CSV table of C-alpha atoms and ligand atoms in Angstrom, one decimal:
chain,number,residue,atom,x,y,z
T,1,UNK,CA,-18.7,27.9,8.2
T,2,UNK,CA,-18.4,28.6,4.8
T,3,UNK,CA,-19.4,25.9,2.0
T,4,UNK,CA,-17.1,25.8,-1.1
T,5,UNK,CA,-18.4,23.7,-3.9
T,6,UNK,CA,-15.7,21.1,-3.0
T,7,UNK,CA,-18.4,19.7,-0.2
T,8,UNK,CA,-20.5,18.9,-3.5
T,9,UNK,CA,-19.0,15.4,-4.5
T,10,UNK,CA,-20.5,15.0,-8.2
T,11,UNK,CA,-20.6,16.9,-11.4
T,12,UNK,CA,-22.6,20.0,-11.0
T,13,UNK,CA,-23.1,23.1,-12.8
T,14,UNK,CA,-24.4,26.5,-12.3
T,15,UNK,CA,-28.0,27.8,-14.3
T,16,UNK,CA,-29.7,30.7,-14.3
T,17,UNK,CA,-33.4,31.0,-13.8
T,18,UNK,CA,-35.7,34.1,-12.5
T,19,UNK,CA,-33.4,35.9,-10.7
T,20,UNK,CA,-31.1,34.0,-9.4
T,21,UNK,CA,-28.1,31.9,-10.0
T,22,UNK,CA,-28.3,28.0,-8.8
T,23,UNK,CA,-25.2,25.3,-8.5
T,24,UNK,CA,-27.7,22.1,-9.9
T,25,UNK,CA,-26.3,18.5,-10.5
T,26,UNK,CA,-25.0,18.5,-14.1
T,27,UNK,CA,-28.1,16.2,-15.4
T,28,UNK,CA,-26.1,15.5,-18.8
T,29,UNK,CA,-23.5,13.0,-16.3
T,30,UNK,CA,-26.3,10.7,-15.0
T,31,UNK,CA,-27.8,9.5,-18.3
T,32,UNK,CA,-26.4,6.2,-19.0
T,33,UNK,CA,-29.5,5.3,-21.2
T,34,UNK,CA,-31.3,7.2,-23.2
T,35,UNK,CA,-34.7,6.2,-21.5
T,36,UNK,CA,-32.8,7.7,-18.5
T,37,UNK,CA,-34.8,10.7,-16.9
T,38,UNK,CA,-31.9,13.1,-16.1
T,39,UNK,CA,-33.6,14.7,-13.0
T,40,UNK,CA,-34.3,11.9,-11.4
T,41,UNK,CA,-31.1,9.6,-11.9
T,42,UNK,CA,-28.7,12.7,-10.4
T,43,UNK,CA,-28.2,12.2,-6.3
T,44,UNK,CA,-29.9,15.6,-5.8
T,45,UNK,CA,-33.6,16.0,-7.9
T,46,UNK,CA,-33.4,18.7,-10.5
T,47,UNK,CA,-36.1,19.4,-13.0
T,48,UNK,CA,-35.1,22.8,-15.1
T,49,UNK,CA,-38.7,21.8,-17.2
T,50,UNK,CA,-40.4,23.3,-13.7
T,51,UNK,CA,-39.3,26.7,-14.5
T,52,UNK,CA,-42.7,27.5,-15.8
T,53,UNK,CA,-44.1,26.0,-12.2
T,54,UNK,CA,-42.0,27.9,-10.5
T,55,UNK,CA,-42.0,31.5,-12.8
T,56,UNK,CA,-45.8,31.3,-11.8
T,57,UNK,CA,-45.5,30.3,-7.9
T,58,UNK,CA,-43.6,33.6,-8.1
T,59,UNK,CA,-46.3,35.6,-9.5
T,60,UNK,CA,-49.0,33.9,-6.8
T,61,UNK,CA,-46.7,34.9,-3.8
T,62,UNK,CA,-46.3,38.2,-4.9
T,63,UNK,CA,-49.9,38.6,-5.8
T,64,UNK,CA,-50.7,36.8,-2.5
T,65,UNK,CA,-48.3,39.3,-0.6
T,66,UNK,CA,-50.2,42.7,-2.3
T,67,UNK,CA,-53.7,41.4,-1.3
T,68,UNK,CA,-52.9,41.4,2.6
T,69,UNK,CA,-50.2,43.8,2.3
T,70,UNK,CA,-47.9,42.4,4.5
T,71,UNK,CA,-44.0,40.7,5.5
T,72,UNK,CA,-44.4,36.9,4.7
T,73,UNK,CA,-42.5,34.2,5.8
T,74,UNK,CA,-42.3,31.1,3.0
T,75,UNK,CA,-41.8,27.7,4.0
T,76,UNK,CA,-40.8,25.4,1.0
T,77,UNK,CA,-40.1,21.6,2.9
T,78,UNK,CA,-38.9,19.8,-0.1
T,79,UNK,CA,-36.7,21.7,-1.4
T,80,UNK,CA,-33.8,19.5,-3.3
T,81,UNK,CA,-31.1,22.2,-4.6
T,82,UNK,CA,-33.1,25.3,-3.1
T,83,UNK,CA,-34.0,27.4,-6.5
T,84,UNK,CA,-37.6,27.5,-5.5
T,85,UNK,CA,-37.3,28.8,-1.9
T,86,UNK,CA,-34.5,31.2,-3.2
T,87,UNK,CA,-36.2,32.3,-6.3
T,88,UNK,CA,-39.3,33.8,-3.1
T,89,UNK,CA,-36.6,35.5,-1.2
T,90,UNK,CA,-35.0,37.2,-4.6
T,91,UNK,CA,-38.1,37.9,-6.0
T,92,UNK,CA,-41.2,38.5,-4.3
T,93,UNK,CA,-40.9,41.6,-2.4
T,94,UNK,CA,-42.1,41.2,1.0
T,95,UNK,CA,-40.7,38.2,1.8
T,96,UNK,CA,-39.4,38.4,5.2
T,97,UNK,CA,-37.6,34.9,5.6
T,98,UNK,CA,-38.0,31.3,4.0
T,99,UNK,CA,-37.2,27.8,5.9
T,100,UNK,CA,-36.6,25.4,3.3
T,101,UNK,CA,-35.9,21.7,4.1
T,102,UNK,CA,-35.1,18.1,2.4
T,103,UNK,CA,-34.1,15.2,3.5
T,104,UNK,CA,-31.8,14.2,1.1
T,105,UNK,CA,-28.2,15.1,2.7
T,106,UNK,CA,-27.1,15.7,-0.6
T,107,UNK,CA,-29.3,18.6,-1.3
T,108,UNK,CA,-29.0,20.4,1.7
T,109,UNK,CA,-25.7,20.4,0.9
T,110,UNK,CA,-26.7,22.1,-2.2
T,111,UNK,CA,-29.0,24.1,-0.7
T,112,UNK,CA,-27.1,25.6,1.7
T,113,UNK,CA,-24.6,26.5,-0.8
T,114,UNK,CA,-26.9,27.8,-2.9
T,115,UNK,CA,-28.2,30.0,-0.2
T,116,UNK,CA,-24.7,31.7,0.1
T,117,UNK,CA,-24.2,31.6,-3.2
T,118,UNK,CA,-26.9,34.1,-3.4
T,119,UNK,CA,-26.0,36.0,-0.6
T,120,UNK,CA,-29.1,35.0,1.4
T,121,UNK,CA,-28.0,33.9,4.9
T,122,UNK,CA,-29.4,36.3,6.6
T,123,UNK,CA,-33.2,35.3,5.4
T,124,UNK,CA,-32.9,31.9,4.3
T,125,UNK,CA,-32.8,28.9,7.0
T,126,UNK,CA,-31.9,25.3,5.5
T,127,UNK,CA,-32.7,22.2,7.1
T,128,UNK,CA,-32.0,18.4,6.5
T,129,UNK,CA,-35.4,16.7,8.1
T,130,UNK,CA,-37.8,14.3,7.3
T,131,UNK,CA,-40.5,17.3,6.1
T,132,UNK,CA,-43.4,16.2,8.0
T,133,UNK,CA,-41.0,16.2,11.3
T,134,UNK,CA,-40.4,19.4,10.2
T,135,UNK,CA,-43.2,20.7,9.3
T,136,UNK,CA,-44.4,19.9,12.7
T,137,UNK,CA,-42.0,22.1,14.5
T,138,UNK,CA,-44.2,24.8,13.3
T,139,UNK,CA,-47.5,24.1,14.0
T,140,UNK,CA,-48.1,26.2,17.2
T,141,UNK,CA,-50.1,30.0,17.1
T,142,UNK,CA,-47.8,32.5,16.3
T,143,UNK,CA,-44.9,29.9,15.0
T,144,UNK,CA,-47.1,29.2,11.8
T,145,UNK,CA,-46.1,30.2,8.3
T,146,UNK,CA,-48.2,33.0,6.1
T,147,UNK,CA,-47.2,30.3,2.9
T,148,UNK,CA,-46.2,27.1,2.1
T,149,UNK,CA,-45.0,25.3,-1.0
T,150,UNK,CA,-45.1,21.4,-1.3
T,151,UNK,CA,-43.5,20.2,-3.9
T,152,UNK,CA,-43.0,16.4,-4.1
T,153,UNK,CA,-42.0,13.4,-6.1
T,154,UNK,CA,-45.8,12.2,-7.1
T,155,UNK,CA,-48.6,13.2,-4.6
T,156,UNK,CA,-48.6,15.8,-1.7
T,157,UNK,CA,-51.1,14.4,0.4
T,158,UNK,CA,-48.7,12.9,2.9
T,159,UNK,CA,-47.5,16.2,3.9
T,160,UNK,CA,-51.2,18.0,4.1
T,161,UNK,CA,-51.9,17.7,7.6
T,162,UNK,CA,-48.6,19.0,8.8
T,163,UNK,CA,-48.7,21.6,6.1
T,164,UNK,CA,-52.4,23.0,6.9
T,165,UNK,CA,-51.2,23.1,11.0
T,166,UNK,CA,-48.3,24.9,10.1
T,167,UNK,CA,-50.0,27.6,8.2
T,168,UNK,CA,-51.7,30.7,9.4
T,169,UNK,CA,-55.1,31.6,9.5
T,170,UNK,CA,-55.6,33.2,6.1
T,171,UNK,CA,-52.1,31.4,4.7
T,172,UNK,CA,-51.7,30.3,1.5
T,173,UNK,CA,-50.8,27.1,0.1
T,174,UNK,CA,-49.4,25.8,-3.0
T,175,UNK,CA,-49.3,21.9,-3.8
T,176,UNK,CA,-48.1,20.2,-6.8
T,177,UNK,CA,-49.0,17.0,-7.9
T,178,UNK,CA,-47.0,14.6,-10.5
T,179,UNK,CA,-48.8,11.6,-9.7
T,180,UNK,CA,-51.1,11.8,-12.7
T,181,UNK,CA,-51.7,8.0,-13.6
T,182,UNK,CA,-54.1,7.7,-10.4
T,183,UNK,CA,-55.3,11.3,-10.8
T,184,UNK,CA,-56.7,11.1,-14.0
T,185,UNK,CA,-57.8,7.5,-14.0
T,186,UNK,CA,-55.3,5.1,-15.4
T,187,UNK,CA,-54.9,3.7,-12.0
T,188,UNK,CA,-58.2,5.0,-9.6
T,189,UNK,CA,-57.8,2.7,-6.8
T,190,UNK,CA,-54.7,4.4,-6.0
T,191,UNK,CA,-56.5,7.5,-6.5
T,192,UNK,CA,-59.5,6.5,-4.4
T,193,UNK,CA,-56.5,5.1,-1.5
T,194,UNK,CA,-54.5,8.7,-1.5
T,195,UNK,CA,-57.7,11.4,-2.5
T,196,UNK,CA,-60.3,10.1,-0.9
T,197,UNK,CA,-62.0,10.1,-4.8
T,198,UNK,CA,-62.7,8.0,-7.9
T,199,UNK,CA,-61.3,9.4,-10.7
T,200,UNK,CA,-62.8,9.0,-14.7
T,201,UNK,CA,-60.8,8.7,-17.5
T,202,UNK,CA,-62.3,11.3,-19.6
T,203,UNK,CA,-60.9,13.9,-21.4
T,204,UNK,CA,-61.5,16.7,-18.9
T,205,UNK,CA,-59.7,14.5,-16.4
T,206,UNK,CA,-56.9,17.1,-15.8
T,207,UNK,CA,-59.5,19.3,-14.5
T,208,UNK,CA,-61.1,16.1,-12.2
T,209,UNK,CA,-57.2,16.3,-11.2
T,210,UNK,CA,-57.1,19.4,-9.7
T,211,UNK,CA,-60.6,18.7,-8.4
T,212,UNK,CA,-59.8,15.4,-6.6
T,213,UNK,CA,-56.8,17.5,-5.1
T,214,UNK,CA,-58.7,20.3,-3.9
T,215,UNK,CA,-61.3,17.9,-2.4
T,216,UNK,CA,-58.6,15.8,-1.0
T,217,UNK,CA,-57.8,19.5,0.8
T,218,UNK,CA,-60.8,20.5,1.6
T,219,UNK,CA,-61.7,17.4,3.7
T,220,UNK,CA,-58.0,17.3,5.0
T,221,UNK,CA,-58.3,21.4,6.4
T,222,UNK,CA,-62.2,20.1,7.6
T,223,UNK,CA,-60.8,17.6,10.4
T,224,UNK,CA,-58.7,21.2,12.3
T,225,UNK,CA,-62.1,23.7,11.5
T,226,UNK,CA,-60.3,25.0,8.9
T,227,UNK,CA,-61.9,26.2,5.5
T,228,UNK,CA,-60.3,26.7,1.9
T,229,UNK,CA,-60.6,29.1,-0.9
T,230,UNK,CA,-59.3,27.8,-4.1
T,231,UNK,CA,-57.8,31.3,-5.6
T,232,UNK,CA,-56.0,29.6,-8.6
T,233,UNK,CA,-54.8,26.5,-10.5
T,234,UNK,CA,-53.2,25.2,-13.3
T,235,UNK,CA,-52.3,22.0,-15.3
T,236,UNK,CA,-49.6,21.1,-17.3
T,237,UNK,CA,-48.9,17.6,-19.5
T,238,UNK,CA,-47.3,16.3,-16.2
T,239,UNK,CA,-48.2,17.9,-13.2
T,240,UNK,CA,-51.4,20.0,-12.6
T,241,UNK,CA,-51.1,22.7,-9.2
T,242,UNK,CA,-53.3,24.2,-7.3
T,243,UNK,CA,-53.3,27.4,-4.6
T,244,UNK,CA,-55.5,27.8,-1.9
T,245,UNK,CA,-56.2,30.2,1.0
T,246,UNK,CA,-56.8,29.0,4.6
T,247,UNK,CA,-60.0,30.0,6.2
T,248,UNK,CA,-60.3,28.8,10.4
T,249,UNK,CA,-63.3,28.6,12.2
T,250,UNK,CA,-65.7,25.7,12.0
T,251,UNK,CA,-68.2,27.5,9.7
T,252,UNK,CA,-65.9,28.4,7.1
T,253,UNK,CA,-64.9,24.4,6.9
T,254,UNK,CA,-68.5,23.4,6.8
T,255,UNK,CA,-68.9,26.3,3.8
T,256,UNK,CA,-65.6,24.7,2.7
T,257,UNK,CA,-67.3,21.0,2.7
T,258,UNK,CA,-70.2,22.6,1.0
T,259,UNK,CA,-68.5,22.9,-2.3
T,260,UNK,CA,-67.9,18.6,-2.4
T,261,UNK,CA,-69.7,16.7,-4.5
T,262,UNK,CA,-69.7,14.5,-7.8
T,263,UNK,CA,-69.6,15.0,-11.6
T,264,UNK,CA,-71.6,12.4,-13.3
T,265,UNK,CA,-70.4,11.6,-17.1
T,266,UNK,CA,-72.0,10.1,-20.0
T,267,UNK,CA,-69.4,8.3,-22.1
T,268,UNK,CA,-72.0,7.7,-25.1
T,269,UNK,CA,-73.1,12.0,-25.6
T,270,UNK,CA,-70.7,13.6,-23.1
T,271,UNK,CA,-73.3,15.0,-21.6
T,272,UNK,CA,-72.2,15.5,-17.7
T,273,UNK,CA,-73.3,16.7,-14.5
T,274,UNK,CA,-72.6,18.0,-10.8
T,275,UNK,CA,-74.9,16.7,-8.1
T,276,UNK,CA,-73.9,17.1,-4.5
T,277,UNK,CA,-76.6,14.4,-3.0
T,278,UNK,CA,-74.0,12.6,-1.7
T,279,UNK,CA,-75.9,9.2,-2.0
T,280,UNK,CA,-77.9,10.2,-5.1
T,281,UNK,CA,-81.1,8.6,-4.2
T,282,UNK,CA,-82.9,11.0,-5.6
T,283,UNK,CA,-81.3,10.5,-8.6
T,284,UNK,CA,-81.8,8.3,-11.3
T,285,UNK,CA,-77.9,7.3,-12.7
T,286,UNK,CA,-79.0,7.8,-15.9
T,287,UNK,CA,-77.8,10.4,-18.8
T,288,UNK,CA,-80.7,12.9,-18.9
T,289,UNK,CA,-79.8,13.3,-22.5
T,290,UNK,CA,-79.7,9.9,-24.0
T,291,UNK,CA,-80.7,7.3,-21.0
T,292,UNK,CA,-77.5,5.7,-21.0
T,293,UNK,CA,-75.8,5.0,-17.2
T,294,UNK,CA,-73.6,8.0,-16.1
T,295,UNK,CA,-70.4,7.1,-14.5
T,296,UNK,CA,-69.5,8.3,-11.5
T,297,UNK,CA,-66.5,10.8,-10.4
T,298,UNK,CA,-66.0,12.0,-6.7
T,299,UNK,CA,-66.4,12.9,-4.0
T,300,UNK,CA,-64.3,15.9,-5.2
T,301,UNK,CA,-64.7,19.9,-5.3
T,302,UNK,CA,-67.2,21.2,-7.5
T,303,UNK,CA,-66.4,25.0,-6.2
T,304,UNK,CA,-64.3,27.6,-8.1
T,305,UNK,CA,-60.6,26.4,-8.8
T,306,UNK,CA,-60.2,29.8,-10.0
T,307,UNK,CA,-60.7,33.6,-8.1
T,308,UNK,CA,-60.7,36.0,-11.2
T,309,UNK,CA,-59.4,38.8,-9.4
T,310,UNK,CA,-56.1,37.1,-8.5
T,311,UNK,CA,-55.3,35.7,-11.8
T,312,UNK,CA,-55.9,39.2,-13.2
T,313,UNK,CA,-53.2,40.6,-10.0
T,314,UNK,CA,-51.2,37.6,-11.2
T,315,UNK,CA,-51.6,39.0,-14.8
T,316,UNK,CA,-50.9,42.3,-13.7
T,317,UNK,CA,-47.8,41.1,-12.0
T,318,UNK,CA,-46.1,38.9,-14.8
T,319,UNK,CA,-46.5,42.0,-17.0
T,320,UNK,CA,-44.2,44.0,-14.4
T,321,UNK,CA,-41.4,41.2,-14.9
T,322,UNK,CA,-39.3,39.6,-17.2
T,323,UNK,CA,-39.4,35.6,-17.5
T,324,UNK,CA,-37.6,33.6,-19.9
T,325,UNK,CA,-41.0,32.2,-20.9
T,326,UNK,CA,-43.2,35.1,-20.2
T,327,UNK,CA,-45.3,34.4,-23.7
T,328,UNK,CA,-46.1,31.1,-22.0
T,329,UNK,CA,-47.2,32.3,-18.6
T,330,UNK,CA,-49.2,35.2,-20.2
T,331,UNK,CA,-51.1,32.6,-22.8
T,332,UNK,CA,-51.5,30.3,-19.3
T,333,UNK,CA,-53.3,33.7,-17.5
T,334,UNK,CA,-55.3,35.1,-20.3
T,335,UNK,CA,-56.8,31.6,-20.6
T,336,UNK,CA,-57.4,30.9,-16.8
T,337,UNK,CA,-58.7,34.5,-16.3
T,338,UNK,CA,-61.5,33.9,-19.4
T,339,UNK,CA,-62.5,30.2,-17.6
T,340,UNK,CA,-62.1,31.2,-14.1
T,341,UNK,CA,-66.0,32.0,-14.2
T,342,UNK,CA,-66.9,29.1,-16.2
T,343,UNK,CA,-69.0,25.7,-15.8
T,344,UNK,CA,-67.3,23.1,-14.2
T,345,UNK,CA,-65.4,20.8,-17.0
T,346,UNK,CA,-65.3,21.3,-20.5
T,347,UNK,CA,-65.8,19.8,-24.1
T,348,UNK,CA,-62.9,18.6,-26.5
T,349,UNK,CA,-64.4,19.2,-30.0
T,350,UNK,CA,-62.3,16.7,-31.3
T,351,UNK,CA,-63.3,14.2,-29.6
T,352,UNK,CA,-67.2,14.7,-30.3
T,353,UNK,CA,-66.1,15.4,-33.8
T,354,UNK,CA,-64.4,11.6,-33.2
T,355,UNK,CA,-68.1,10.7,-32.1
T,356,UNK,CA,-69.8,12.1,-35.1
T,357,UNK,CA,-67.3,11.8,-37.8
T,358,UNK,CA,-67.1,15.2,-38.6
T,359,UNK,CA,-63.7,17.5,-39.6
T,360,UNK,CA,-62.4,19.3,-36.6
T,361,UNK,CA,-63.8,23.0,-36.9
T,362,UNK,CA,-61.9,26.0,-34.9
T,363,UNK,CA,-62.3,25.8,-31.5
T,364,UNK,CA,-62.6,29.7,-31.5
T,365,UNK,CA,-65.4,29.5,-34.2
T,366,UNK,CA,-67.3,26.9,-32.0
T,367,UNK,CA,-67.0,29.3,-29.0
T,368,UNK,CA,-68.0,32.2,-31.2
T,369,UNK,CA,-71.4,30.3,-32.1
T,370,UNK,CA,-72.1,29.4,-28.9
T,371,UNK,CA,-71.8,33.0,-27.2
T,372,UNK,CA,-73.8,33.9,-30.5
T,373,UNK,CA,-76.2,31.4,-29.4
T,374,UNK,CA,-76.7,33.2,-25.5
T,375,UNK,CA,-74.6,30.5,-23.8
T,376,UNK,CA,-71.9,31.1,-21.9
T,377,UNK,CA,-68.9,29.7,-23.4
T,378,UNK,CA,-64.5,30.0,-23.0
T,379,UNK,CA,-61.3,28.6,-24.1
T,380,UNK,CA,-59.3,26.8,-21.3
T,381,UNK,CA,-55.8,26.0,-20.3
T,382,UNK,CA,-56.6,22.6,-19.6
T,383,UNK,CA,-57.0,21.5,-23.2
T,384,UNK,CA,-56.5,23.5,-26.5
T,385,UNK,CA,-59.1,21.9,-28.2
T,386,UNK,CA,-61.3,22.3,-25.3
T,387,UNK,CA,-64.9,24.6,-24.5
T,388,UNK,CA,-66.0,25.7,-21.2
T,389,UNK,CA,-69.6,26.1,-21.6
T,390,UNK,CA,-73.1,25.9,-20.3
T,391,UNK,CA,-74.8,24.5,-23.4
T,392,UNK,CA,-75.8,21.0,-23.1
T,393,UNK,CA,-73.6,18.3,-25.2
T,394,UNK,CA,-76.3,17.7,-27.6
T,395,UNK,CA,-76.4,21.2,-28.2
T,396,UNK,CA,-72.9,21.5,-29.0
T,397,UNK,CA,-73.1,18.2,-31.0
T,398,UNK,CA,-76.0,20.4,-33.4
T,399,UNK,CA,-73.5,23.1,-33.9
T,400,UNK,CA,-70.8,21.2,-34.6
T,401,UNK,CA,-73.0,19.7,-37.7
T,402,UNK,CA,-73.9,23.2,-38.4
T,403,UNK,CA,-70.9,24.7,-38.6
T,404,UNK,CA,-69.6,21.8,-40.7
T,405,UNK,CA,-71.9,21.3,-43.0
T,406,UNK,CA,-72.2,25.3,-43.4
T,407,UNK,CA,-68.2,25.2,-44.6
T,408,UNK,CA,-68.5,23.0,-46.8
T,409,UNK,CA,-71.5,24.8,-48.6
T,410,UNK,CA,-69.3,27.6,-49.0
Y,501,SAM,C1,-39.6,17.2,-6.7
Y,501,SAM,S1,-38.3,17.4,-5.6
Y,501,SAM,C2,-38.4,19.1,-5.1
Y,501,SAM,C3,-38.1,20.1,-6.2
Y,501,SAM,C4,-38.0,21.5,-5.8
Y,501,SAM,N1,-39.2,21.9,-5.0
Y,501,SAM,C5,-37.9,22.4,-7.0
Y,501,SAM,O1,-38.7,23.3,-7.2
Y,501,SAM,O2,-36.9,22.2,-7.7
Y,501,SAM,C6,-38.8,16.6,-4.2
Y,501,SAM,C7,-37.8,16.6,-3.1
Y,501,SAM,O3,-38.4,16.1,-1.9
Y,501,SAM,C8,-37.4,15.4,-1.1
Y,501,SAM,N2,-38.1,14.5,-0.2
Y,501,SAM,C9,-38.6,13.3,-0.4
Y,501,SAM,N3,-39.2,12.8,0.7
Y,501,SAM,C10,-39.0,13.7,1.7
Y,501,SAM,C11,-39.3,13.8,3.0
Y,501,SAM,N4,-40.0,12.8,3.6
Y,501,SAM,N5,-39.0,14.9,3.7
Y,501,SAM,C12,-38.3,15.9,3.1
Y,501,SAM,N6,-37.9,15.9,1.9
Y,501,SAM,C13,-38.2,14.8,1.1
Y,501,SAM,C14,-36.5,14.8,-2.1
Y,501,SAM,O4,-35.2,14.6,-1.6
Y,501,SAM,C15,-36.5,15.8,-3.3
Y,501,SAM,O5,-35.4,16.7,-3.2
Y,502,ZN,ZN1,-75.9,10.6,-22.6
């Protein structure tokens, strides 16, 4: 049976992103106040401010697709209106057929037409379930999915145990997360509840974000012998995302366990730490650098949340394609590809400048220094101010005062 748009019962209109053309509620008719947030007021979720998200889950499923070289099938079990699911069958070549699902009536509706729309019928199955239910429909050998997308309101850890049964050995998974309050510390008993992790509210905690996430993962793939790799992440303002490649067998879960541990952080140098002595007897709780207590911030994954060659396959990719905001992505993968390599967490200069009441020097003169020096040292995406790098925090705070005090002698 054929949709027409009259089956859509409230003011909708039709955008372009990527590829493809999408019938999305018209968010401009749901704000009755101006502290209204549009995508979430309209009876089907719709947030075009994810275009970036989903620009670059593009660019991972076609890089994901190269590296084992064969015809994929997508699932994407909250879907709302579809563009993300339909975007993978349009774009990433490859892609053999896509299941998305959501349980809101009201979008499968949209979906569905959305799927005509586009001409995709014969490749692109909707469904209207709860997505765990669904999810589970496809957990048996041979019924799994090479890649799936969870993309939810706030945290995907209720759908990770259905998600990692319903993907293939060697599948790859992509989960958002929005539910950043918890994640990054403003609320860590909920953090604690839903990753398994305590959080700390410091200014790397978009990175402890992705880390509690991919712990949370880790441990969740563990309980069915199932190992991760972490191949690539990002973070934005409100959302960070992170894509990982299954593993099975009950070694490559314990290798997978072995990159859990804790990052211990002093708030009066900065200085910080990864330990994986799970109880930290031997350890004394105190900053090595100045004696004060270091605070605590796991369990979570201390392992790479970056594989260098895919973001550079990612890179190579973008630069084969046009996106509306292609300088963005290719600022996001120049930045991840310098840090994927790096030490875990970085430095904000401004906020040790803060600390020592000094004028905020250029992050990309402090980095220069510091590789001058014989440490290691990046930019990252996670912060523009911020400095991956090996040197201690006192050592940083030294050239800090350096550098200062050597511009203003000039
Ligand atoms: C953030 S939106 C998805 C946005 C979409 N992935 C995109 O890229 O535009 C989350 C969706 O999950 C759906 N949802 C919430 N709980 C669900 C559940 N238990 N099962 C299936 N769908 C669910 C909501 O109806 C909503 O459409
Ligand atoms: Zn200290």
């Amino acid at each position: 049976m054929t949709k027409t748009r009259a089956n859509i019962d409230f003011p909708t209109e039709i955008v372009e992103e990527g590829k493809v053309k999408i019938l999305v509620p018209k968010l401009k008719a749901f704000i009755k106040l101006p502290s209204d947030y549009a995508p979430s007021k309209a009876p089907v979720f719709y947030n075009p401010v994810m275009e970036l998200n989903r620009d670059i889950a593009v660019l991972a499923l076609q890089t994901y697709q190269k590296m084992f070289n064969r015809e994929i099938s997508v699932c994407e079990p909250l879907a709302s209106c579809g563009i993300r699911g339909i975007r993978f069958a349009t774009e990433v070549k490859g892609v053999q057929k896509v299941l998305i699902n959501d349980i809101n009536e009201k979008a499968f509706q949209l979906a569905r037409y959305n799927v005509q729309m586009n001409g995709l019928s014969k490749r692109v199955t909707v469904k209207n379930q709860d997505a765990n239910f669904f999810l589970a429909h496809y957990g048996a050998p041979r019924k799994r999915f090479d890649a799936i997308d969870i993309d939810p309101f706030g945290s995907p850890v209720p759908y990770l145990d259905s998600a990692i049964r319903a993907l293939r050995n060697g599948g790859l998974l992509a989960l958002t997360a929005t539910d950043m309050a918890p994640l990054c510390g403003v609320h860590p008993k909920a953090c604690i509840r839903k990753y398994g992790g305590k959080p700390l509210r410091t200014e790397y905690c978009h990175e402890l974000a992705v880390r509690l996430l991919a712990g949370c993962l880790a441990t969740t793939a563990a309980k069915y012998d199932i190992g991760i790799s972490v191949v690539f992440s990002h973070s934005t303002a409100h959302y960070i995302r992170i894509y990982a490649i299954t593993n099975y067998g009950a070694k490559k879960a314990d290798e997978s366990i072995k990159n859990m541990g804790y990052i211990l952080h002093c708030f009066n140098c900065f200085h910080r730490e990864t330990t994986k002595e799970l109880l930290l007897l031997e350890h004394s709780g105190r900053c090595s650098e100045c004696n004060s207590k270091l605070n605590i911030a796991g369990p979570l994954w201390i392992g790479k949340i970056f594989d260098r060659e895919f973001c550079e396959l990612m890179q190579q990719e973008a630069k084969q394609r046009k996106f509306r905001l292609d300088e963005r992505i290719g600022k996001i993968l120049t930045l991840i590809k310098g840090e994927a390599e790096a030490s875990v967490t970085y430095y904000v200069i401004d906020k040790l400048c803060d600390l020592l009441a000094l004028p905020v020097p250029s992050v990309k003169k402090v980095v220069e220094i510091l590789r001058k020096g014989g440490f290691q040292a990046s930019l990252t995406h996670f912060n523009s101010k911020g400095i991956k790098t090996d040197a201690a925090a006192m050592k940083i705070q030294q050239i800090l005062q350096r550098t200062v005090k050597a511009k203003r002698q000039t």
